Short mmCIF file of C-alpha atoms in Angstrom, two decimals:
data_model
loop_
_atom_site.label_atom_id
_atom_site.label_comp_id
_atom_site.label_asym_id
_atom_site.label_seq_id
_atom_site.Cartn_x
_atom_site.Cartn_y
_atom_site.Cartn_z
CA UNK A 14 0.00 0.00 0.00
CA UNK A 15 1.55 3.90 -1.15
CA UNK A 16 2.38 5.49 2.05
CA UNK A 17 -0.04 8.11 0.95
CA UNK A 18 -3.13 6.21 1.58
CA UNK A 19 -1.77 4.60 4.36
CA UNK A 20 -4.73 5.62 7.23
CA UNK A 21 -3.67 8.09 10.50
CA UNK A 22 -3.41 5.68 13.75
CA UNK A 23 -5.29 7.48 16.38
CA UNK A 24 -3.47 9.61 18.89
CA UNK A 25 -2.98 9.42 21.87
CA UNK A 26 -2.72 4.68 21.62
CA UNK A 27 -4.90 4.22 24.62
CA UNK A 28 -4.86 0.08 25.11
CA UNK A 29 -8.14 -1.40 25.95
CA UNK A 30 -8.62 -3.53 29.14
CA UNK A 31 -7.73 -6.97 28.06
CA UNK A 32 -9.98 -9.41 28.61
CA UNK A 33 -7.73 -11.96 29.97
CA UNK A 34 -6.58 -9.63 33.28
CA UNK A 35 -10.57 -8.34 33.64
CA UNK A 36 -12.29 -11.90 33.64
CA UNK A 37 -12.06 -15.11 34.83
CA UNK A 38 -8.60 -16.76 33.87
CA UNK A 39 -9.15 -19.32 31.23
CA UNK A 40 -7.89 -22.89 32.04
CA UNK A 41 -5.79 -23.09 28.76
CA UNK A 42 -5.41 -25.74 25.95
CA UNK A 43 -8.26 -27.29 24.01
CA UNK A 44 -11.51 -28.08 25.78
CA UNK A 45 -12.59 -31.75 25.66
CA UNK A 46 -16.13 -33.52 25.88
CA UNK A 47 -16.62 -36.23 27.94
CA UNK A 48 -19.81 -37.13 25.81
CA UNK A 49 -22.75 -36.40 23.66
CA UNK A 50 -24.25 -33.72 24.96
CA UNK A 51 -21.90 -32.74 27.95
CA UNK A 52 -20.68 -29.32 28.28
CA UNK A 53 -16.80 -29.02 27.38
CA UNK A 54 -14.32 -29.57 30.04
CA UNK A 55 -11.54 -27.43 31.32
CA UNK A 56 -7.79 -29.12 31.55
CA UNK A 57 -7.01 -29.35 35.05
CA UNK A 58 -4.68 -26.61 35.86
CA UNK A 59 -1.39 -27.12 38.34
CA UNK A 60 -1.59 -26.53 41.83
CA UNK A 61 2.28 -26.09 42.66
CA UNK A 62 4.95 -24.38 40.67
CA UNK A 63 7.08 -26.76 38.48
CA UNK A 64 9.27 -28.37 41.23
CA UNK A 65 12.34 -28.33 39.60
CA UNK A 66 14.87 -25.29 37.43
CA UNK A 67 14.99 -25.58 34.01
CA UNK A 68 15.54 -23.51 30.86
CA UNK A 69 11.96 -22.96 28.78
CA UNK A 70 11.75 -21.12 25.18
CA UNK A 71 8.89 -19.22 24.93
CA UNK A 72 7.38 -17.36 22.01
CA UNK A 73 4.55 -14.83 22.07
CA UNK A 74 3.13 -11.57 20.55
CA UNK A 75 4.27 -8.24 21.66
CA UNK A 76 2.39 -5.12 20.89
CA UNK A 77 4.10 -1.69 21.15
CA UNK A 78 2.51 1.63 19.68
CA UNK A 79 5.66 4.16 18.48
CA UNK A 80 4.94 7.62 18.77
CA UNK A 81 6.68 8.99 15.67
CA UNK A 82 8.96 12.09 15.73
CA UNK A 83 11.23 11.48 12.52
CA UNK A 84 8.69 9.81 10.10
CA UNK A 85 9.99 8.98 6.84
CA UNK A 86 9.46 11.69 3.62
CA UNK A 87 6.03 11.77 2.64
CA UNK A 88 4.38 9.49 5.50
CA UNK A 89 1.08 10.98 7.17
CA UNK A 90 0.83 8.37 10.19
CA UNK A 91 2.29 9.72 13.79
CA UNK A 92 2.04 6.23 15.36
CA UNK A 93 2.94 2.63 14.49
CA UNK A 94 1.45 -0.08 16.38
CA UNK A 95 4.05 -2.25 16.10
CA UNK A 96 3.38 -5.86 16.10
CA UNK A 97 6.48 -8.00 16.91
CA UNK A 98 7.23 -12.01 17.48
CA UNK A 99 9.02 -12.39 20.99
CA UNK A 100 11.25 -15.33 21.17
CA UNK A 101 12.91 -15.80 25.00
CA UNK A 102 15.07 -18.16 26.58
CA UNK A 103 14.89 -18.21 30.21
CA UNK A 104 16.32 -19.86 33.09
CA UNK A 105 14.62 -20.71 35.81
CA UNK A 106 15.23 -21.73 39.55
CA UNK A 107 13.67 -24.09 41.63
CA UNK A 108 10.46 -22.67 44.22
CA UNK A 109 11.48 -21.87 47.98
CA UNK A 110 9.24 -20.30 50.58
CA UNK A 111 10.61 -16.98 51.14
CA UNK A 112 11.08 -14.97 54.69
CA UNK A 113 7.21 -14.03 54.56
CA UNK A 114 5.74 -17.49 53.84
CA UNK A 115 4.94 -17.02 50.29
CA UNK A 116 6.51 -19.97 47.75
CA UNK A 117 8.15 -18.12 44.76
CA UNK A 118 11.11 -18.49 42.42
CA UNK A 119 13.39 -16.54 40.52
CA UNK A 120 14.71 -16.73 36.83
CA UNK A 121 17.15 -14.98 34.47
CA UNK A 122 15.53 -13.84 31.05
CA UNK A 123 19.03 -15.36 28.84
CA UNK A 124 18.03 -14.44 25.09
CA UNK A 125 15.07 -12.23 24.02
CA UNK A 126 14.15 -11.19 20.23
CA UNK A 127 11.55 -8.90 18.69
CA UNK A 128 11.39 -9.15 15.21
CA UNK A 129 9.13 -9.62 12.11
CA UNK A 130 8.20 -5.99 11.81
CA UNK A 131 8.70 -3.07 9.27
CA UNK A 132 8.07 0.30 10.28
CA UNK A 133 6.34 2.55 7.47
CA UNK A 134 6.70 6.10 9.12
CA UNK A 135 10.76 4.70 10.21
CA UNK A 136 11.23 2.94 6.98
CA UNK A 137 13.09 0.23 8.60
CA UNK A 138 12.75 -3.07 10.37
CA UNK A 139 13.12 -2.63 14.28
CA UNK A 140 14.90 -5.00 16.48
CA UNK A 141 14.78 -5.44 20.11
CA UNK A 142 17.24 -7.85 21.84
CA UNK A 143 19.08 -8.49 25.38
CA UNK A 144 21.82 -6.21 26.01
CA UNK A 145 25.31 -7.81 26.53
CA UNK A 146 25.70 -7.28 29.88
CA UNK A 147 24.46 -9.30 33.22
CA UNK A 148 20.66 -9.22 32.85
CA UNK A 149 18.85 -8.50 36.21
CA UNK A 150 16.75 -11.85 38.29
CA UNK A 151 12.94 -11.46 37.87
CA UNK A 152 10.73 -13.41 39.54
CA UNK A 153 7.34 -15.23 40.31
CA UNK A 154 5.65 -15.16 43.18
CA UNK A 155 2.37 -16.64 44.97
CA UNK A 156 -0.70 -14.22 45.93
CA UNK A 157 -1.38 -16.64 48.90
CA UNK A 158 0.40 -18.20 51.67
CA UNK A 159 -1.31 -21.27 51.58
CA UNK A 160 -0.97 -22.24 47.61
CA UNK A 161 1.02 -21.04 44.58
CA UNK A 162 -1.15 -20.18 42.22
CA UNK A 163 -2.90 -17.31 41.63
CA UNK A 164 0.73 -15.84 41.54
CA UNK A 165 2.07 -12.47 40.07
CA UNK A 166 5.25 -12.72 37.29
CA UNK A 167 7.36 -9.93 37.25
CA UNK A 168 10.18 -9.55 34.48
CA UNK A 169 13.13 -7.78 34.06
CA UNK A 170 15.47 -7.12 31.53
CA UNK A 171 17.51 -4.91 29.93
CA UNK A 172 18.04 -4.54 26.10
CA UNK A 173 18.92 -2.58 22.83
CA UNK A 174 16.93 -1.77 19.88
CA UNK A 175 17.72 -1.26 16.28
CA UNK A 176 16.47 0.28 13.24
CA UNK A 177 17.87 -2.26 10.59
CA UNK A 178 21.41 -2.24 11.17
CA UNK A 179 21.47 0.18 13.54
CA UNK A 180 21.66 -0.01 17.41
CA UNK A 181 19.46 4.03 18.31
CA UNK A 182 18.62 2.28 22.20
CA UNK A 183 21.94 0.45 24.43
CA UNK A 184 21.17 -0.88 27.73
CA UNK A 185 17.69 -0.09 28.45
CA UNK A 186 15.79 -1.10 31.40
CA UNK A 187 12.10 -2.56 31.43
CA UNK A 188 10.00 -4.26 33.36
CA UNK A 189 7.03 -6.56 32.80
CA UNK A 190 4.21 -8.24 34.91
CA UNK A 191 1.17 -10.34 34.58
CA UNK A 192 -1.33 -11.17 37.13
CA UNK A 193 -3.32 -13.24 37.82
CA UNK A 194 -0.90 -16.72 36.34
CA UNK A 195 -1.94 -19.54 36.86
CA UNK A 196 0.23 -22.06 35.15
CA UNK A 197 4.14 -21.70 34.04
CA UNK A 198 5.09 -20.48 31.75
CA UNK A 199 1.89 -17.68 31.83
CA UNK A 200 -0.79 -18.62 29.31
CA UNK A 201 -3.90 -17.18 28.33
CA UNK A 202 -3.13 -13.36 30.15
CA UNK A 203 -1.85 -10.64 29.23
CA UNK A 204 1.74 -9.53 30.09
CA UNK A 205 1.89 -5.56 30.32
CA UNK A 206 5.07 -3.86 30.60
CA UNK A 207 6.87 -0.31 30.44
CA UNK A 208 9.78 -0.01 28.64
CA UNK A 209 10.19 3.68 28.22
CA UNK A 210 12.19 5.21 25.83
CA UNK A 211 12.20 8.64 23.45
CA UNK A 212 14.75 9.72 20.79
CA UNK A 213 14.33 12.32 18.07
CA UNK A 214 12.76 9.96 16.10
CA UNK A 215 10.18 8.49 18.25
CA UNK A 216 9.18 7.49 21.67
CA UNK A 217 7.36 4.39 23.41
CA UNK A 218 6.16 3.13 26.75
CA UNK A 219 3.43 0.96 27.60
CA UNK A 220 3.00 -2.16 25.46
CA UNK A 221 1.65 -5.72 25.86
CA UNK A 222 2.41 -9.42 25.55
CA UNK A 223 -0.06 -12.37 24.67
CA UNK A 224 -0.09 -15.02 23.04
CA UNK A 225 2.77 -16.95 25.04
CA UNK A 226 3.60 -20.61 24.38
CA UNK A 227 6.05 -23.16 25.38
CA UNK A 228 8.49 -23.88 21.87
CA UNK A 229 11.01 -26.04 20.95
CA UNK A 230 14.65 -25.37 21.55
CA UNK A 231 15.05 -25.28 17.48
CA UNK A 232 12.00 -23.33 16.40
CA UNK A 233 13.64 -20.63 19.52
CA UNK A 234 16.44 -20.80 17.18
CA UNK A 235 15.13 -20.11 13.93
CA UNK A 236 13.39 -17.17 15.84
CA UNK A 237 16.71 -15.60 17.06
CA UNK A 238 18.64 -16.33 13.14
CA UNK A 239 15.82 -14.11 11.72
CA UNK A 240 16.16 -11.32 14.10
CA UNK A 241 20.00 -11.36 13.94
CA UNK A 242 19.79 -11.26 9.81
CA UNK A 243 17.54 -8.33 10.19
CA UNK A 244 20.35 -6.67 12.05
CA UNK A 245 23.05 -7.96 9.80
CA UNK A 246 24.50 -10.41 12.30
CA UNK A 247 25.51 -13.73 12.01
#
C-alpha cells in the first residue's frame, strides 16, 4: 500500500482492558467432551509451581505503539502499532518459601528477540534484543500463603533496539508483569510492561504481551537467526 493512503493511527494509543486480566482466567489448551451432549471440560490446571529449574523457550506476541517524531518523507501516520514475534530463553530456579511465607522463584531472562516488523513512518525493520551485559533476576511469586497459584510474574530485563542495522537504544531497562498466572510459563493473560524510551525519532512506553507458548529449543532458534539477519548479524 503507497504510504499516501496509508490511514492516520489514532493519537494518543490508549490500550483497551484486556480481557484476559478483567475476567475469569481461562484454564488453557483445548476443551474436551466427555460425551454427547456434555458441556466441554476445562484441563485441570497445576496446583504447585514446576518443582524443579529448568531452561523454557517461549514465544509470544508483543504489541508496542511508536509515537513517531522522525517519520519517513512523505508518511502521514504519527504512530505505528508495532506488532512483533518475541522469542525468550529463560532460566529458571527451583520454588522456595521466602522470609514471609509465600513460595516463589526466581529466573534470568538469557536471550530475548523482537522481530518480524517493518516500520512505514521509520522505513526500517526494528529489532529489540538483550543487552550484553548481566541481565537482572525477575521473579514469580504466589498471591497466597497457603498455595502457589494465583501468583504475580514480574520480568526484568535490559536490552537494545535497532532500526535495521542500527543499534538508536543500548542498555535499556524494562519491566514486565502479569497477574493473575496460573500455570508456568503464563498462558492465556496478558503480560503488560513499560519499557520507556524517546529519541528524536520516536518514543514508546506501555506495550503488551499475549499469546505466550512453550516452543522447541530449534524453532527458539530459527526465531533468534531471523532477528539477527535483520540486524546484519551472524
Amino acid at each position: 500500500m503507497p504510504e499516501e493512503n496509508l490511514p492516520d493511527s489514532p493519537e494518543p494509543v490508549s490500550w483497551p482492558n484486556p480481557s484476559s486480566a478483567a475476567g475469569p482466567p481461562h484454564r488453557g489448551g483445548p476443551t474436551e467432551r466427555t460425551g454427547a451432549g456434555s458441556p466441554p471440560q476445562a484441563p485441570q490446571r497445576p496446583e504447585q509451581f514446576p518443582p524443579d529449574g529448568e531452561t523454557e523457550y517461549e514465544r509470544s506476541v508483543i504489541r508496542i505503539p511508536f509515537h513517531l517524531k522522525g517519520a519517513a518523507p512523505g508518511a502521514n501516520r504519527k504512530v505505528d502499532v508495532m506488532v512483533f514475534d518475541a522469542y525468550m530463553r529463560l532460566i529458571r530456579l527451583p520454588p522456595v518459601t521466602n522470609g514471609l511465607g509465600f513460595r516463589q522463584f526466581e529466573f534470568t531472562i538469557a536471550d530475548w528477540e523482537l522481530t518480524h516488523t517493518f516500520s512505514p513512518g521509520l522505513n526500517a525493520n526494528v529489532t529489540f534484543t538483550l543487552s550484553d551485559t548481566v541481565q537482572p533476576r525477575s521473579i514469580c511469586i504466589a498471591s497466597h500463603r497457603e498455595r502457589d497459584y494465583p501468583a504475580l510474574i514480574v520480568y526484568s530485563a535490559i536490552y537494545d533496539v535497532y532500526l535495521g542495522t542500527t543499534r538508536i537504544v543500548e542498555k535499556q531497562p524494562g519491566v514486565a508483569y502479569a497477574t493473575p498466572v496460573w500455570e508456568i510459563p503464563p498462558r492465556n493473560v496478558t503480560v503488560a510492561f513499560e519499557k520507556p524510551f524517546e529519541s528524536d525519532q520516536f518514543s514508546f512506553s506501555a506495550g503488551t504481551c499475549e499469546a505466550m507458548r512453550s516452543i522447541s529449543r530449534e524453532e527458539f532458534e530459527a526465531g533468534v537467526a531471523v532477528a539477527r539477519a535483520a540486524r546484519g548479524q551472524s
